[in-house]
Amino acid sequence: MKHTLAVLVENKYGVLTRVAGLFSRRGFNIDSLAVGITEDPTISRMTIVVRGDEHVLEQVTKQLNKLIEVIRVTDLGADESVERELALIKVNTDASNRAEIIQIVDIFRARIIDVASKSVTIEVTGDANKIKAIQTLLRPFGIKEMARTGKVALTRGSKSS
């Protein structure tokens, strides 16, 4: 089972290394990691997706809370949060298949953000299933490059994480 953790940390150098090192030392694998500054420039938010049972989640949370730079750790349940990923996908194209690619982009409410003579770059946001689905449909055209962010998430409503 995958768990999404929102980890608020002090925005200082080396914090990411300490958090990643903690996972490495304890043998926990990070499925996804996204880090960015919050509305407060002294605080960063890490969205970490970790796979494991409730025992693993408890151990990860306890170990994270031991780090001095960690302010708060919140387990974001799927029903209680909104989450998105961003992917940039560069696809081979020519005059014969360009219309079909544009149609796929429209269906997924994605955007073409760069056009070249032999490729287009597509921006798509959504959950992991949406990104996987568009990737599957674009694969036959030839994906030249792809970059994905990790999952970012916030709690629903006025509650903060």
Short mmCIF file of N, CA and C in Angstrom, two decimals:
data_model
loop_
_atom_site.label_atom_id
_atom_site.label_comp_id
_atom_site.label_asym_id
_atom_site.label_seq_id
_atom_site.Cartn_x
_atom_site.Cartn_y
_atom_site.Cartn_z
N MET A 1 0.84 -1.18 0.00
CA MET A 1 0.00 0.00 0.00
C MET A 1 0.89 1.24 0.00
N LYS A 2 0.49 2.23 -0.81
CA LYS A 2 1.26 3.47 -0.88
C LYS A 2 0.68 4.50 0.09
N HIS A 3 1.57 5.23 0.72
CA HIS A 3 1.19 6.30 1.62
C HIS A 3 1.83 7.60 1.14
N THR A 4 1.07 8.67 1.17
CA THR A 4 1.58 9.98 0.80
C THR A 4 1.77 10.79 2.07
N LEU A 5 3.01 11.23 2.29
CA LEU A 5 3.33 12.00 3.48
C LEU A 5 3.63 13.45 3.10
N ALA A 6 3.04 14.38 3.82
CA ALA A 6 3.41 15.79 3.70
C ALA A 6 4.34 16.08 4.86
N VAL A 7 5.56 16.47 4.52
CA VAL A 7 6.57 16.71 5.55
C VAL A 7 7.00 18.17 5.45
N LEU A 8 6.67 18.95 6.46
CA LEU A 8 7.11 20.34 6.50
C LEU A 8 8.47 20.38 7.19
N VAL A 9 9.43 21.01 6.53
CA VAL A 9 10.80 21.06 7.06
C VAL A 9 11.32 22.49 7.01
N GLU A 10 12.35 22.75 7.81
CA GLU A 10 13.01 24.04 7.73
C GLU A 10 13.70 24.14 6.37
N ASN A 11 13.63 25.30 5.76
CA ASN A 11 14.23 25.49 4.44
C ASN A 11 15.71 25.81 4.60
N LYS A 12 16.50 24.77 4.85
CA LYS A 12 17.94 24.93 5.06
C LYS A 12 18.68 23.92 4.19
N TYR A 13 19.94 24.22 3.89
CA TYR A 13 20.72 23.29 3.09
C TYR A 13 20.93 21.99 3.86
N GLY A 14 20.97 20.90 3.15
CA GLY A 14 21.27 19.60 3.74
C GLY A 14 20.07 18.83 4.29
N VAL A 15 18.91 19.49 4.38
CA VAL A 15 17.74 18.81 4.96
C VAL A 15 17.29 17.66 4.06
N LEU A 16 17.28 17.89 2.76
CA LEU A 16 16.88 16.83 1.83
C LEU A 16 17.82 15.63 1.97
N THR A 17 19.09 15.90 2.11
CA THR A 17 20.07 14.82 2.26
C THR A 17 19.80 14.01 3.53
N ARG A 18 19.50 14.70 4.61
CA ARG A 18 19.22 13.99 5.88
C ARG A 18 17.95 13.15 5.78
N VAL A 19 16.93 13.69 5.14
CA VAL A 19 15.68 12.92 4.99
C VAL A 19 15.91 11.71 4.09
N ALA A 20 16.58 11.93 2.95
CA ALA A 20 16.84 10.80 2.04
C ALA A 20 17.74 9.77 2.71
N GLY A 21 18.72 10.24 3.46
CA GLY A 21 19.61 9.32 4.18
C GLY A 21 18.87 8.49 5.20
N LEU A 22 17.90 9.09 5.86
CA LEU A 22 17.09 8.36 6.83
C LEU A 22 16.37 7.19 6.15
N PHE A 23 15.78 7.47 5.00
CA PHE A 23 15.09 6.40 4.27
C PHE A 23 16.08 5.32 3.86
N SER A 24 17.23 5.73 3.39
CA SER A 24 18.24 4.77 2.93
C SER A 24 18.74 3.90 4.08
N ARG A 25 19.08 4.53 5.19
CA ARG A 25 19.61 3.77 6.34
C ARG A 25 18.59 2.77 6.88
N ARG A 26 17.32 3.14 6.86
CA ARG A 26 16.28 2.27 7.41
C ARG A 26 15.74 1.27 6.39
N GLY A 27 16.17 1.38 5.16
CA GLY A 27 15.74 0.43 4.14
C GLY A 27 14.35 0.68 3.60
N PHE A 28 13.89 1.93 3.69
CA PHE A 28 12.58 2.29 3.14
C PHE A 28 12.81 2.88 1.76
N ASN A 29 12.00 2.46 0.80
CA ASN A 29 12.13 2.98 -0.55
C ASN A 29 11.18 4.16 -0.76
N ILE A 30 11.68 5.22 -1.40
CA ILE A 30 10.84 6.36 -1.75
C ILE A 30 10.32 6.15 -3.16
N ASP A 31 8.99 6.06 -3.32
CA ASP A 31 8.39 5.91 -4.65
C ASP A 31 8.38 7.24 -5.39
N SER A 32 8.17 8.32 -4.66
CA SER A 32 8.07 9.63 -5.28
C SER A 32 8.48 10.67 -4.25
N LEU A 33 9.15 11.72 -4.72
CA LEU A 33 9.59 12.79 -3.82
C LEU A 33 9.50 14.11 -4.58
N ALA A 34 8.81 15.07 -4.00
CA ALA A 34 8.75 16.41 -4.56
C ALA A 34 8.98 17.39 -3.43
N VAL A 35 9.81 18.37 -3.67
CA VAL A 35 10.15 19.34 -2.64
C VAL A 35 9.99 20.74 -3.22
N GLY A 36 9.41 21.61 -2.44
CA GLY A 36 9.29 23.00 -2.87
C GLY A 36 9.04 23.90 -1.69
N ILE A 37 9.28 25.15 -1.91
CA ILE A 37 9.10 26.14 -0.86
C ILE A 37 7.60 26.37 -0.64
N THR A 38 7.22 26.73 0.58
CA THR A 38 5.81 26.99 0.89
C THR A 38 5.54 28.49 0.84
N GLU A 39 4.37 28.88 1.32
CA GLU A 39 4.03 30.30 1.38
C GLU A 39 4.95 31.04 2.34
N ASP A 40 5.59 30.31 3.25
CA ASP A 40 6.58 30.86 4.17
C ASP A 40 7.97 30.47 3.65
N PRO A 41 8.79 31.43 3.25
CA PRO A 41 10.08 31.09 2.64
C PRO A 41 11.04 30.36 3.57
N THR A 42 10.76 30.29 4.84
CA THR A 42 11.65 29.57 5.76
C THR A 42 11.26 28.10 5.88
N ILE A 43 10.16 27.72 5.23
CA ILE A 43 9.65 26.34 5.33
C ILE A 43 9.48 25.73 3.94
N SER A 44 9.92 24.50 3.79
CA SER A 44 9.70 23.74 2.56
C SER A 44 8.76 22.57 2.83
N ARG A 45 8.05 22.18 1.79
CA ARG A 45 7.16 21.03 1.89
C ARG A 45 7.72 19.90 1.05
N MET A 46 7.87 18.75 1.69
CA MET A 46 8.25 17.55 0.97
C MET A 46 7.01 16.68 0.87
N THR A 47 6.71 16.24 -0.33
CA THR A 47 5.65 15.26 -0.51
C THR A 47 6.35 13.95 -0.86
N ILE A 48 6.24 13.00 0.05
CA ILE A 48 6.96 11.74 -0.09
C ILE A 48 5.95 10.61 -0.20
N VAL A 49 6.09 9.78 -1.22
CA VAL A 49 5.25 8.60 -1.36
C VAL A 49 6.11 7.39 -0.99
N VAL A 50 5.65 6.66 -0.01
CA VAL A 50 6.37 5.48 0.47
C VAL A 50 5.43 4.28 0.44
N ARG A 51 6.00 3.14 0.11
CA ARG A 51 5.21 1.91 0.02
C ARG A 51 5.44 1.08 1.28
N GLY A 52 4.35 0.54 1.83
CA GLY A 52 4.49 -0.32 3.00
C GLY A 52 3.20 -0.42 3.79
N ASP A 53 3.24 -1.26 4.79
CA ASP A 53 2.05 -1.44 5.64
C ASP A 53 2.03 -0.36 6.73
N GLU A 54 1.09 -0.50 7.64
CA GLU A 54 0.94 0.50 8.71
C GLU A 54 2.18 0.55 9.60
N HIS A 55 2.83 -0.60 9.79
CA HIS A 55 4.05 -0.62 10.60
C HIS A 55 5.16 0.21 9.94
N VAL A 56 5.32 0.05 8.65
CA VAL A 56 6.34 0.83 7.92
C VAL A 56 6.01 2.32 8.02
N LEU A 57 4.74 2.67 7.82
CA LEU A 57 4.32 4.07 7.91
C LEU A 57 4.64 4.64 9.29
N GLU A 58 4.34 3.87 10.33
CA GLU A 58 4.61 4.32 11.70
C GLU A 58 6.11 4.53 11.91
N GLN A 59 6.93 3.60 11.44
CA GLN A 59 8.37 3.73 11.60
C GLN A 59 8.92 4.94 10.85
N VAL A 60 8.45 5.13 9.62
CA VAL A 60 8.90 6.28 8.83
C VAL A 60 8.53 7.58 9.54
N THR A 61 7.29 7.66 9.99
CA THR A 61 6.83 8.87 10.67
C THR A 61 7.64 9.14 11.94
N LYS A 62 7.87 8.11 12.72
CA LYS A 62 8.66 8.28 13.95
C LYS A 62 10.08 8.74 13.64
N GLN A 63 10.70 8.13 12.65
CA GLN A 63 12.07 8.50 12.30
C GLN A 63 12.14 9.93 11.75
N LEU A 64 11.16 10.30 10.93
CA LEU A 64 11.16 11.67 10.41
C LEU A 64 11.00 12.69 11.54
N ASN A 65 10.13 12.38 12.49
CA ASN A 65 9.90 13.31 13.60
C ASN A 65 11.13 13.47 14.49
N LYS A 66 12.07 12.55 14.41
CA LYS A 66 13.30 12.67 15.21
C LYS A 66 14.27 13.69 14.62
N LEU A 67 14.14 13.99 13.33
CA LEU A 67 15.03 14.96 12.70
C LEU A 67 14.69 16.37 13.19
N ILE A 68 15.70 17.10 13.57
CA ILE A 68 15.51 18.44 14.13
C ILE A 68 14.82 19.37 13.15
N GLU A 69 15.14 19.24 11.87
CA GLU A 69 14.61 20.18 10.87
C GLU A 69 13.17 19.88 10.47
N VAL A 70 12.65 18.73 10.88
CA VAL A 70 11.27 18.38 10.53
C VAL A 70 10.30 19.07 11.47
N ILE A 71 9.38 19.82 10.90
CA ILE A 71 8.39 20.57 11.67
C ILE A 71 7.15 19.73 11.91
N ARG A 72 6.66 19.07 10.85
CA ARG A 72 5.43 18.27 10.98
C ARG A 72 5.36 17.23 9.88
N VAL A 73 4.85 16.05 10.24
CA VAL A 73 4.64 14.97 9.28
C VAL A 73 3.15 14.63 9.29
N THR A 74 2.55 14.63 8.11
CA THR A 74 1.12 14.31 8.01
C THR A 74 0.93 13.23 6.95
N ASP A 75 0.18 12.19 7.31
CA ASP A 75 -0.19 11.16 6.34
C ASP A 75 -1.43 11.65 5.61
N LEU A 76 -1.31 11.84 4.30
CA LEU A 76 -2.43 12.35 3.51
C LEU A 76 -3.20 11.18 2.93
N GLY A 77 -4.33 10.88 3.49
CA GLY A 77 -5.16 9.82 2.93
C GLY A 77 -5.72 10.25 1.59
N ALA A 78 -5.94 9.31 0.70
CA ALA A 78 -6.41 9.62 -0.66
C ALA A 78 -7.74 10.36 -0.66
N ASP A 79 -8.62 10.02 0.28
CA ASP A 79 -9.93 10.67 0.33
C ASP A 79 -9.88 12.06 0.94
N GLU A 80 -8.82 12.34 1.66
CA GLU A 80 -8.74 13.61 2.38
C GLU A 80 -7.81 14.62 1.72
N SER A 81 -7.33 14.29 0.53
CA SER A 81 -6.35 15.18 -0.09
C SER A 81 -6.58 15.28 -1.59
N VAL A 82 -6.01 16.33 -2.17
CA VAL A 82 -5.95 16.46 -3.62
C VAL A 82 -4.48 16.30 -4.00
N GLU A 83 -4.24 15.58 -5.10
CA GLU A 83 -2.87 15.31 -5.48
C GLU A 83 -2.72 15.37 -6.99
N ARG A 84 -1.56 15.81 -7.44
CA ARG A 84 -1.28 15.93 -8.87
C ARG A 84 0.20 15.64 -9.14
N GLU A 85 0.44 15.27 -10.37
CA GLU A 85 1.80 15.16 -10.89
C GLU A 85 1.85 15.93 -12.20
N LEU A 86 3.02 16.31 -12.62
CA LEU A 86 3.23 16.97 -13.89
C LEU A 86 4.19 16.11 -14.70
N ALA A 87 3.88 15.96 -15.97
CA ALA A 87 4.79 15.24 -16.87
C ALA A 87 4.97 16.06 -18.14
N LEU A 88 6.20 16.08 -18.62
CA LEU A 88 6.52 16.66 -19.92
C LEU A 88 6.94 15.50 -20.81
N ILE A 89 6.27 15.37 -21.95
CA ILE A 89 6.51 14.24 -22.84
C ILE A 89 6.82 14.77 -24.24
N LYS A 90 8.02 14.43 -24.73
CA LYS A 90 8.40 14.82 -26.10
C LYS A 90 8.16 13.61 -26.99
N VAL A 91 7.32 13.83 -28.03
CA VAL A 91 6.88 12.74 -28.88
C VAL A 91 7.29 13.00 -30.33
N ASN A 92 7.75 11.96 -31.01
CA ASN A 92 8.03 12.06 -32.44
C ASN A 92 6.74 12.35 -33.18
N THR A 93 6.83 13.20 -34.16
CA THR A 93 5.64 13.50 -34.96
C THR A 93 6.05 13.89 -36.38
N ASP A 94 5.10 13.75 -37.27
CA ASP A 94 5.25 14.25 -38.64
C ASP A 94 3.86 14.67 -39.11
N ALA A 95 3.76 15.09 -40.33
CA ALA A 95 2.48 15.60 -40.83
C ALA A 95 1.38 14.54 -40.81
N SER A 96 1.76 13.29 -40.93
CA SER A 96 0.74 12.24 -41.00
C SER A 96 0.11 11.91 -39.65
N ASN A 97 0.82 12.13 -38.55
CA ASN A 97 0.24 11.73 -37.26
C ASN A 97 0.01 12.91 -36.31
N ARG A 98 0.33 14.10 -36.73
CA ARG A 98 0.20 15.27 -35.85
C ARG A 98 -1.24 15.47 -35.37
N ALA A 99 -2.21 15.32 -36.26
CA ALA A 99 -3.62 15.52 -35.88
C ALA A 99 -4.06 14.50 -34.83
N GLU A 100 -3.59 13.27 -34.97
CA GLU A 100 -3.96 12.24 -34.00
C GLU A 100 -3.37 12.55 -32.62
N ILE A 101 -2.15 13.04 -32.61
CA ILE A 101 -1.51 13.40 -31.33
C ILE A 101 -2.25 14.57 -30.69
N ILE A 102 -2.62 15.56 -31.48
CA ILE A 102 -3.36 16.70 -30.94
C ILE A 102 -4.70 16.25 -30.36
N GLN A 103 -5.33 15.29 -31.01
CA GLN A 103 -6.60 14.76 -30.51
C GLN A 103 -6.41 14.08 -29.14
N ILE A 104 -5.36 13.31 -29.00
CA ILE A 104 -5.06 12.66 -27.71
C ILE A 104 -4.80 13.72 -26.64
N VAL A 105 -4.05 14.75 -27.01
CA VAL A 105 -3.75 15.83 -26.07
C VAL A 105 -5.04 16.50 -25.60
N ASP A 106 -5.96 16.74 -26.52
CA ASP A 106 -7.24 17.37 -26.17
C ASP A 106 -8.07 16.48 -25.25
N ILE A 107 -8.12 15.21 -25.53
CA ILE A 107 -8.90 14.28 -24.70
C ILE A 107 -8.43 14.30 -23.26
N PHE A 108 -7.13 14.39 -23.07
CA PHE A 108 -6.56 14.37 -21.72
C PHE A 108 -6.41 15.77 -21.11
N ARG A 109 -6.94 16.76 -21.79
CA ARG A 109 -6.83 18.15 -21.33
C ARG A 109 -5.38 18.52 -21.02
N ALA A 110 -4.51 18.02 -21.87
CA ALA A 110 -3.09 18.36 -21.76
C ALA A 110 -2.83 19.54 -22.70
N ARG A 111 -1.58 19.97 -22.80
CA ARG A 111 -1.23 21.10 -23.67
C ARG A 111 0.05 20.79 -24.43
N ILE A 112 0.08 21.26 -25.65
CA ILE A 112 1.33 21.20 -26.41
C ILE A 112 2.07 22.49 -26.09
N ILE A 113 3.28 22.35 -25.56
CA ILE A 113 4.02 23.55 -25.14
C ILE A 113 5.22 23.84 -26.03
N ASP A 114 5.54 22.92 -26.95
CA ASP A 114 6.63 23.18 -27.89
C ASP A 114 6.39 22.34 -29.14
N VAL A 115 6.62 22.98 -30.28
CA VAL A 115 6.46 22.28 -31.55
C VAL A 115 7.74 22.44 -32.36
N ALA A 116 8.25 21.35 -32.87
CA ALA A 116 9.40 21.36 -33.78
C ALA A 116 8.99 20.59 -35.02
N SER A 117 9.87 20.55 -35.99
CA SER A 117 9.50 19.90 -37.25
C SER A 117 9.26 18.40 -37.08
N LYS A 118 9.96 17.78 -36.13
CA LYS A 118 9.81 16.33 -35.98
C LYS A 118 9.37 15.90 -34.58
N SER A 119 8.93 16.85 -33.76
CA SER A 119 8.48 16.48 -32.42
C SER A 119 7.54 17.54 -31.84
N VAL A 120 6.78 17.12 -30.84
CA VAL A 120 6.00 18.05 -30.02
C VAL A 120 6.27 17.69 -28.56
N THR A 121 6.24 18.70 -27.72
CA THR A 121 6.38 18.48 -26.28
C THR A 121 5.05 18.77 -25.63
N ILE A 122 4.59 17.82 -24.85
CA ILE A 122 3.26 17.87 -24.25
C ILE A 122 3.40 18.01 -22.74
N GLU A 123 2.57 18.89 -22.17
CA GLU A 123 2.51 19.06 -20.72
C GLU A 123 1.20 18.45 -20.26
N VAL A 124 1.25 17.56 -19.30
CA VAL A 124 0.04 16.95 -18.76
C VAL A 124 0.13 16.92 -17.24
N THR A 125 -0.97 17.28 -16.59
CA THR A 125 -1.04 17.19 -15.13
C THR A 125 -2.20 16.29 -14.76
N GLY A 126 -2.09 15.67 -13.62
CA GLY A 126 -3.15 14.80 -13.14
C GLY A 126 -2.61 13.76 -12.20
N ASP A 127 -3.44 12.78 -11.92
CA ASP A 127 -2.96 11.71 -11.05
C ASP A 127 -2.11 10.73 -11.86
N ALA A 128 -1.48 9.82 -11.18
CA ALA A 128 -0.55 8.89 -11.83
C ALA A 128 -1.24 8.07 -12.91
N ASN A 129 -2.50 7.70 -12.71
CA ASN A 129 -3.22 6.90 -13.71
C ASN A 129 -3.43 7.67 -15.01
N LYS A 130 -3.74 8.96 -14.90
CA LYS A 130 -3.94 9.78 -16.10
C LYS A 130 -2.64 9.90 -16.88
N ILE A 131 -1.55 10.13 -16.17
CA ILE A 131 -0.26 10.27 -16.85
C ILE A 131 0.15 8.95 -17.50
N LYS A 132 -0.11 7.88 -16.80
CA LYS A 132 0.21 6.56 -17.37
C LYS A 132 -0.63 6.29 -18.62
N ALA A 133 -1.90 6.68 -18.58
CA ALA A 133 -2.79 6.45 -19.72
C ALA A 133 -2.35 7.23 -20.96
N ILE A 134 -2.02 8.50 -20.80
CA ILE A 134 -1.59 9.28 -21.97
C ILE A 134 -0.24 8.78 -22.48
N GLN A 135 0.61 8.37 -21.56
CA GLN A 135 1.91 7.81 -21.95
C GLN A 135 1.71 6.55 -22.80
N THR A 136 0.77 5.73 -22.40
CA THR A 136 0.49 4.50 -23.14
C THR A 136 -0.01 4.81 -24.54
N LEU A 137 -0.87 5.82 -24.68
CA LEU A 137 -1.41 6.17 -25.99
C LEU A 137 -0.37 6.84 -26.89
N LEU A 138 0.59 7.55 -26.28
CA LEU A 138 1.61 8.25 -27.07
C LEU A 138 2.79 7.35 -27.43
N ARG A 139 2.97 6.28 -26.70
CA ARG A 139 4.13 5.40 -26.91
C ARG A 139 4.26 4.91 -28.36
N PRO A 140 3.17 4.53 -29.05
CA PRO A 140 3.32 4.06 -30.43
C PRO A 140 3.91 5.10 -31.39
N PHE A 141 3.79 6.40 -31.06
CA PHE A 141 4.36 7.44 -31.92
C PHE A 141 5.87 7.59 -31.69
N GLY A 142 6.32 7.10 -30.55
CA GLY A 142 7.74 7.20 -30.21
C GLY A 142 7.99 8.33 -29.23
N ILE A 143 8.12 7.99 -27.96
CA ILE A 143 8.43 8.99 -26.94
C ILE A 143 9.94 9.20 -26.96
N LYS A 144 10.36 10.44 -27.25
CA LYS A 144 11.78 10.75 -27.32
C LYS A 144 12.36 11.01 -25.94
N GLU A 145 11.59 11.73 -25.11
CA GLU A 145 12.03 12.06 -23.75
C GLU A 145 10.80 12.21 -22.88
N MET A 146 11.00 12.00 -21.59
CA MET A 146 9.90 12.22 -20.66
C MET A 146 10.48 12.61 -19.31
N ALA A 147 9.85 13.61 -18.67
CA ALA A 147 10.24 14.02 -17.32
C ALA A 147 8.97 14.12 -16.49
N ARG A 148 9.01 13.56 -15.29
CA ARG A 148 7.86 13.62 -14.39
C ARG A 148 8.27 14.20 -13.06
N THR A 149 7.38 15.00 -12.50
CA THR A 149 7.61 15.44 -11.13
C THR A 149 7.14 14.32 -10.22
N GLY A 150 7.46 14.41 -8.99
CA GLY A 150 6.83 13.52 -8.03
C GLY A 150 5.45 14.05 -7.71
N LYS A 151 4.72 13.29 -6.96
CA LYS A 151 3.38 13.71 -6.56
C LYS A 151 3.46 14.89 -5.60
N VAL A 152 2.59 15.87 -5.78
CA VAL A 152 2.41 16.94 -4.81
C VAL A 152 0.97 16.85 -4.31
N ALA A 153 0.77 17.14 -3.04
CA ALA A 153 -0.56 16.96 -2.47
C ALA A 153 -0.82 17.95 -1.34
N LEU A 154 -2.08 18.29 -1.16
CA LEU A 154 -2.55 19.11 -0.06
C LEU A 154 -3.82 18.49 0.50
N THR A 155 -4.09 18.76 1.77
CA THR A 155 -5.34 18.28 2.34
C THR A 155 -6.50 19.05 1.75
N ARG A 156 -7.66 18.40 1.69
CA ARG A 156 -8.86 19.05 1.17
C ARG A 156 -9.42 20.05 2.18
N GLY A 157 -10.13 21.01 1.69
CA GLY A 157 -10.83 21.96 2.54
C GLY A 157 -9.90 22.92 3.27
N SER A 158 -10.38 23.44 4.38
CA SER A 158 -9.62 24.46 5.11
C SER A 158 -8.59 23.88 6.05
N LYS A 159 -8.63 22.56 6.26
CA LYS A 159 -7.65 21.90 7.12
C LYS A 159 -6.28 21.96 6.46
N SER A 160 -5.23 22.21 7.25
CA SER A 160 -3.88 22.25 6.69
C SER A 160 -3.09 21.02 7.13
N SER A 161 -2.07 20.70 6.31
CA SER A 161 -1.26 19.52 6.63
C SER A 161 0.11 19.88 7.13
#
